[in-house]
CSV table of C-alpha atoms and ligand atoms in Angstrom, one decimal:
chain,number,residue,atom,x,y,z
A,1,MET,CA,0.0,0.0,0.0
A,2,LEU,CA,1.3,3.4,-0.9
A,3,ARG,CA,1.8,5.6,2.1
A,4,LYS,CA,0.6,9.2,1.7
A,5,VAL,CA,3.2,11.7,2.9
A,6,PRO,CA,1.7,15.0,4.1
A,7,GLU,CA,2.5,18.0,1.8
A,8,MET,CA,3.5,20.4,4.6
A,9,ARG,CA,7.3,20.7,4.7
A,10,ASN,CA,9.0,20.9,8.1
A,11,ALA,CA,12.4,22.1,9.1
A,12,LEU,CA,15.0,19.5,9.9
A,13,SER,CA,18.1,20.5,11.9
A,14,VAL,CA,21.1,18.5,13.1
A,15,ASP,CA,23.5,19.9,15.7
A,16,VAL,CA,27.0,18.7,14.7
A,17,GLU,CA,29.1,18.2,17.8
A,18,GLU,CA,31.1,15.5,19.5
A,19,TYR,CA,29.5,13.1,22.1
A,20,PHE,CA,31.5,15.0,24.8
A,21,HIS,CA,30.1,18.4,24.0
A,22,PRO,CA,26.6,18.3,25.5
A,23,ALA,CA,26.0,20.5,28.5
A,24,GLU,CA,25.0,17.4,30.5
A,25,ILE,CA,28.6,16.1,30.0
A,26,CYS,CA,30.6,19.2,30.6
A,27,GLY,CA,30.8,18.6,34.4
A,28,ALA,CA,32.6,15.3,33.6
A,29,VAL,CA,35.0,16.4,30.9
A,30,ARG,CA,36.9,19.7,30.8
A,31,SER,CA,37.3,21.4,27.5
A,32,GLU,CA,41.1,21.3,27.8
A,33,ASN,CA,40.8,17.5,27.6
A,34,TRP,CA,38.5,17.4,24.5
A,35,ASP,CA,41.4,16.7,22.2
A,36,SER,CA,42.5,13.7,24.1
A,37,LEU,CA,39.2,11.9,23.6
A,38,PRO,CA,38.5,9.6,20.6
A,39,SER,CA,36.5,11.5,18.0
A,40,ARG,CA,33.3,10.0,16.6
A,41,VAL,CA,31.7,12.9,14.9
A,42,GLU,CA,32.7,12.0,11.4
A,43,LEU,CA,31.3,8.5,11.6
A,44,GLN,CA,28.1,9.6,13.3
A,45,THR,CA,27.5,12.5,10.9
A,46,GLU,CA,28.2,10.3,7.8
A,47,ARG,CA,25.5,8.0,9.0
A,48,VAL,CA,23.0,10.9,9.2
A,49,LEU,CA,24.1,12.1,5.8
A,50,ASP,CA,23.4,8.7,4.3
A,51,MET,CA,20.0,8.5,5.9
A,52,LEU,CA,19.0,11.9,4.5
A,53,ALA,CA,20.5,11.1,1.1
A,54,THR,CA,18.3,7.9,0.9
A,55,ARG,CA,15.2,10.1,1.3
A,56,ASN,CA,16.6,13.0,-0.8
A,57,ILE,CA,16.1,15.3,2.1
A,58,CYS,CA,18.2,18.5,2.8
A,59,GLY,CA,18.4,19.9,6.3
A,60,THR,CA,20.2,22.6,8.3
A,61,PHE,CA,23.4,21.4,10.0
A,62,PHE,CA,24.4,23.6,12.9
A,63,VAL,CA,28.1,23.0,13.1
A,64,LEU,CA,30.3,23.6,16.2
A,65,GLY,CA,33.3,25.8,15.2
A,66,TRP,CA,35.6,23.5,17.3
A,67,VAL,CA,34.5,20.6,15.1
A,68,ALA,CA,34.9,22.6,11.9
A,69,ASP,CA,38.5,23.4,12.9
A,70,ARG,CA,39.3,19.7,13.3
A,71,HIS,CA,37.1,18.1,10.6
A,72,PRO,CA,37.0,20.6,7.7
A,73,LYS,CA,36.4,17.8,5.2
A,74,LEU,CA,33.3,16.7,7.0
A,75,ILE,CA,31.8,20.2,6.8
A,76,ARG,CA,32.6,20.3,3.1
A,77,ARG,CA,30.9,17.0,2.6
A,78,ILE,CA,27.8,18.2,4.5
A,79,ALA,CA,27.7,21.3,2.2
A,80,ALA,CA,28.4,19.3,-0.9
A,81,ALA,CA,25.4,17.2,-0.2
A,82,GLY,CA,23.2,20.3,-0.5
A,83,HIS,CA,22.5,20.9,3.2
A,84,GLU,CA,22.4,24.4,4.8
A,85,ILE,CA,25.4,25.1,7.0
A,86,GLY,CA,24.5,26.8,10.3
A,87,CYS,CA,26.6,27.8,13.4
A,88,HIS,CA,26.3,26.1,16.8
A,89,SER,CA,28.9,28.4,18.5
A,90,TYR,CA,32.6,27.7,18.7
A,91,ALA,CA,33.1,26.0,22.1
A,92,HIS,CA,29.6,25.0,23.2
A,93,ARG,CA,29.4,27.4,26.0
A,94,LEU,CA,26.0,28.4,27.3
A,95,VAL,CA,25.1,31.9,26.1
A,96,TYR,CA,23.7,33.1,29.5
A,97,ASP,CA,27.1,32.2,31.1
A,98,LEU,CA,28.9,34.6,28.8
A,99,THR,CA,29.1,38.4,28.6
A,100,PRO,CA,27.9,40.0,25.3
A,101,LEU,CA,31.6,40.5,24.4
A,102,GLU,CA,32.5,36.9,25.1
A,103,PHE,CA,29.5,35.7,23.1
A,104,LYS,CA,30.5,37.9,20.2
A,105,GLN,CA,34.1,36.6,20.3
A,106,ASP,CA,32.9,33.0,20.4
A,107,THR,CA,30.5,33.6,17.5
A,108,GLU,CA,33.1,35.3,15.3
A,109,ARG,CA,35.6,32.5,16.0
A,110,ALA,CA,32.9,29.9,15.0
A,111,VAL,CA,32.0,31.8,11.8
A,112,LYS,CA,35.7,32.0,10.8
A,113,ALA,CA,36.2,28.3,11.5
A,114,ILE,CA,33.2,27.3,9.4
A,115,GLU,CA,34.2,29.7,6.6
A,116,ASP,CA,37.8,28.4,6.7
A,117,ALA,CA,36.5,24.8,6.5
A,118,ALA,CA,33.8,25.0,3.9
A,119,GLY,CA,34.1,28.5,2.3
A,120,ILE,CA,30.6,29.3,3.6
A,121,VAL,CA,29.6,32.1,5.9
A,122,PRO,CA,26.9,30.7,8.1
A,123,ARG,CA,23.7,32.9,8.5
A,124,VAL,CA,21.6,30.6,10.7
A,125,TYR,CA,22.5,30.1,14.4
A,126,ARG,CA,21.6,27.7,17.2
A,127,ALA,CA,22.9,28.3,20.7
A,128,PRO,CA,24.2,25.3,22.7
A,129,SER,CA,21.4,23.9,24.8
A,130,PHE,CA,19.0,26.6,23.5
A,131,SER,CA,20.7,29.0,25.9
A,132,ILE,CA,19.1,32.2,24.6
A,133,THR,CA,16.7,32.7,27.4
A,134,SER,CA,15.1,35.8,29.0
A,135,ARG,CA,18.5,36.3,30.7
A,136,SER,CA,20.4,36.4,27.4
A,137,LEU,CA,18.0,37.9,24.8
A,138,TRP,CA,20.8,40.5,24.1
A,139,ALA,CA,22.4,37.7,22.1
A,140,LEU,CA,20.0,38.3,19.2
A,141,GLU,CA,21.4,41.8,18.6
A,142,VAL,CA,24.9,40.4,18.6
A,143,LEU,CA,23.9,37.7,16.1
A,144,VAL,CA,22.6,40.4,13.7
A,145,GLU,CA,25.9,42.3,14.2
A,146,CYS,CA,27.7,39.1,13.2
A,147,GLY,CA,25.7,38.8,10.0
A,148,PHE,CA,23.1,36.2,11.0
A,149,THR,CA,19.6,36.3,9.5
A,150,HIS,CA,18.1,33.4,11.4
A,151,ASP,CA,18.2,32.1,14.9
A,152,SER,CA,16.8,28.9,16.4
A,153,SER,CA,17.8,29.1,20.0
A,154,ILE,CA,14.7,30.0,21.9
A,155,TYR,CA,12.7,27.0,23.1
A,156,PRO,CA,9.2,28.2,24.3
A,157,ILE,CA,9.0,25.7,27.2
A,158,GLN,CA,9.7,25.4,30.9
A,159,HIS,CA,12.9,23.5,31.5
A,160,ASP,CA,15.6,23.6,34.2
A,161,ARG,CA,18.3,24.8,31.9
A,162,TYR,CA,16.6,26.6,29.0
A,163,GLY,CA,13.4,27.9,27.6
A,164,ILE,CA,11.2,31.0,27.6
A,165,PRO,CA,7.7,29.9,28.7
A,166,GLY,CA,5.1,31.9,26.8
A,167,PHE,CA,7.3,32.9,23.9
A,168,SER,CA,5.8,32.6,20.4
A,169,ARG,CA,5.7,29.0,19.3
A,170,HIS,CA,6.0,29.8,15.6
A,171,ALA,CA,8.6,31.4,13.5
A,172,GLN,CA,8.6,35.2,13.6
A,173,ILE,CA,10.8,38.2,12.8
A,174,LEU,CA,12.2,39.8,16.0
A,175,ASN,CA,13.5,43.4,15.8
A,176,THR,CA,16.8,44.1,17.6
A,177,ALA,CA,18.6,47.4,17.9
A,178,SER,CA,20.9,46.2,15.1
A,179,GLY,CA,18.2,44.9,12.8
A,180,PRO,CA,15.7,42.1,12.3
A,181,ILE,CA,16.3,38.4,12.7
A,182,MET,CA,14.0,35.4,11.9
A,183,GLU,CA,13.5,33.4,15.0
A,184,VAL,CA,12.6,29.7,14.4
A,185,PRO,CA,11.6,28.0,17.6
A,186,VAL,CA,11.9,24.2,17.9
A,187,ALA,CA,8.5,22.5,17.7
A,188,THR,CA,6.2,22.4,20.7
A,189,ALA,CA,2.6,21.3,21.1
A,190,ARG,CA,-0.1,23.2,23.0
A,191,LEU,CA,-2.2,20.9,25.2
A,192,PRO,CA,-5.6,21.6,26.8
A,193,GLY,CA,-5.1,24.0,29.7
A,194,ASP,CA,-2.5,26.0,27.7
A,195,ARG,CA,0.3,23.6,28.6
A,196,VAL,CA,3.1,23.8,26.1
A,197,VAL,CA,5.2,20.6,25.7
A,198,PRO,CA,8.3,20.0,23.5
A,199,VAL,CA,8.0,17.8,20.5
A,200,GLY,CA,11.0,19.0,18.6
A,201,GLY,CA,13.2,15.9,18.7
A,202,GLY,CA,16.5,15.4,20.6
A,203,GLY,CA,16.0,13.8,24.0
A,204,TYR,CA,12.2,13.8,23.6
A,205,LEU,CA,12.3,11.8,20.4
A,206,ARG,CA,14.9,9.4,22.0
A,207,LEU,CA,13.1,8.9,25.4
A,208,LEU,CA,9.4,8.9,24.3
A,209,PRO,CA,7.6,6.6,21.9
A,210,TYR,CA,7.8,7.6,18.2
A,211,ARG,CA,4.0,8.3,18.1
A,212,TYR,CA,4.4,11.1,20.6
A,213,THR,CA,6.7,13.1,18.2
A,214,ALA,CA,4.7,12.2,15.1
A,215,ALA,CA,1.4,13.2,16.7
A,216,GLY,CA,3.0,16.5,17.8
A,217,ILE,CA,4.2,17.3,14.3
A,218,ARG,CA,0.7,16.4,12.8
A,219,ARG,CA,-1.0,18.6,15.3
A,220,ILE,CA,1.2,21.6,14.3
A,221,ASN,CA,0.9,20.9,10.6
A,222,GLU,CA,-2.9,20.1,10.5
A,223,ASP,CA,-4.4,22.0,13.4
A,224,GLU,CA,-2.2,25.1,13.2
A,225,ASP,CA,-1.3,24.9,9.5
A,226,ALA,CA,2.3,25.7,10.4
A,227,PRO,CA,5.6,23.9,9.9
A,228,ALA,CA,7.5,22.3,12.7
A,229,CYS,CA,11.2,22.6,13.4
A,230,LEU,CA,12.8,19.3,14.5
A,231,TYR,CA,16.4,18.6,15.7
A,232,PHE,CA,18.7,15.8,16.8
A,233,HIS,CA,22.4,15.2,17.2
A,234,PRO,CA,24.5,12.6,15.3
A,235,TRP,CA,25.8,11.2,18.6
A,236,GLU,CA,22.2,10.3,19.6
A,237,LEU,CA,22.3,7.6,16.9
A,238,ASP,CA,25.5,6.0,18.2
A,239,PRO,CA,25.0,3.6,21.1
A,240,GLY,CA,28.7,2.6,20.9
A,241,GLN,CA,30.0,5.9,22.2
A,242,PRO,CA,31.9,6.1,25.5
A,243,ARG,CA,29.7,6.9,28.4
A,244,LEU,CA,30.9,10.1,30.2
A,245,ALA,CA,27.8,11.5,31.9
A,246,SER,CA,28.2,11.0,35.7
A,247,THR,CA,24.9,11.8,37.4
A,248,TRP,CA,21.8,9.6,37.0
A,249,THR,CA,19.8,12.5,35.4
A,250,SER,CA,22.6,13.3,33.0
A,251,ARG,CA,22.9,9.6,32.0
A,252,VAL,CA,19.2,9.3,31.3
A,253,ARG,CA,19.0,12.6,29.4
A,254,THR,CA,22.0,11.7,27.3
A,255,TYR,CA,22.0,8.0,26.7
A,256,ALA,CA,18.5,6.5,27.2
A,257,GLY,CA,16.8,5.4,24.0
A,258,MET,CA,19.9,5.6,21.8
A,259,GLY,CA,19.5,2.1,20.5
A,260,SER,CA,16.1,2.9,18.9
A,261,MET,CA,17.0,6.5,17.8
A,262,ALA,CA,18.2,5.7,14.3
A,263,ALA,CA,14.9,3.8,13.6
A,264,LYS,CA,12.9,6.7,14.9
A,265,VAL,CA,14.7,9.2,12.8
A,266,ALA,CA,14.3,7.0,9.7
A,267,ARG,CA,10.5,6.9,10.4
A,268,LEU,CA,10.4,10.6,10.7
A,269,LEU,CA,12.2,11.0,7.4
A,270,ARG,CA,9.7,8.6,5.8
A,271,ASP,CA,6.5,10.0,7.4
A,272,PHE,CA,7.1,13.7,6.9
A,273,GLN,CA,8.6,16.1,4.4
A,274,PHE,CA,11.6,18.2,5.5
A,275,THR,CA,13.7,21.0,4.2
A,276,THR,CA,16.2,23.6,5.6
A,277,LEU,CA,15.3,26.4,8.0
A,278,ALA,CA,16.1,29.1,5.5
A,279,ALA,CA,14.0,27.4,2.7
A,280,LEU,CA,11.0,27.5,4.9
A,281,HIS,CA,11.5,30.9,6.5
A,282,PRO,CA,12.9,33.6,4.3
A,283,ALA,CA,15.5,36.0,5.7
A,284,PRO,CA,14.0,39.3,6.9
A,285,ALA,CA,14.6,42.3,4.7
A,286,ASN,CA,17.2,44.5,6.3
S,1,ZN,ZN1,24.9,21.3,21.2
């Protein structure tokens, strides 16, 4: 039987970082020691590229500058496959832990690393751990100053480490003192009682049954007639990676469900249409 794929296109995004970069791990591994750990990002990202190529899908790859410096060929391969190259900071430091100057320096360093690697100046940005919150909204102005037209760092949910509850759940242009920027929040669903829950992928896709994410995307596409923005990390599809997270919560958030993640991503790619962030949401006129 032929499966009918809905016509609505959604945004697919992949945060390209090593398994030792997530905020949940940084307590266990200091950044000075990153270079001493075995790298797995090429293998993991190649697998994602193969999965997308099978379905002829292009997405947005938010690349860490640190990775671009060490694996320039990988960034070139991502770009050559037709994907959009975005920026995921240089050193995966949380934006609200930085001063505006430190954030600007980190962002400029990342842009240069990505440009040196692939000859592309990234225009779409995603902060590590969605760390543009009400405490660090100033970062949007810095991003415009650094040439960015899109940001996807504000998660309109309640979470212990990120999120702006009550923030717009759909893409919109935000005006900063330096100019406009298109903000593309990761997908959420609104439940009865005005409760907003994440359905954007990552840990939620890994930890919960596939039907939860699929139903969430359909709700956004059909009930709200809007596209959803999904994300995941290449390391989430690699159960063979070294286990570094130390606390129970970190271990669950980082490693639970990795064995079934590749199958879930494959189903998403089969059941929905995807494209890049910028293809779905045009850059604001400056
Ligand atoms: Zn990240």
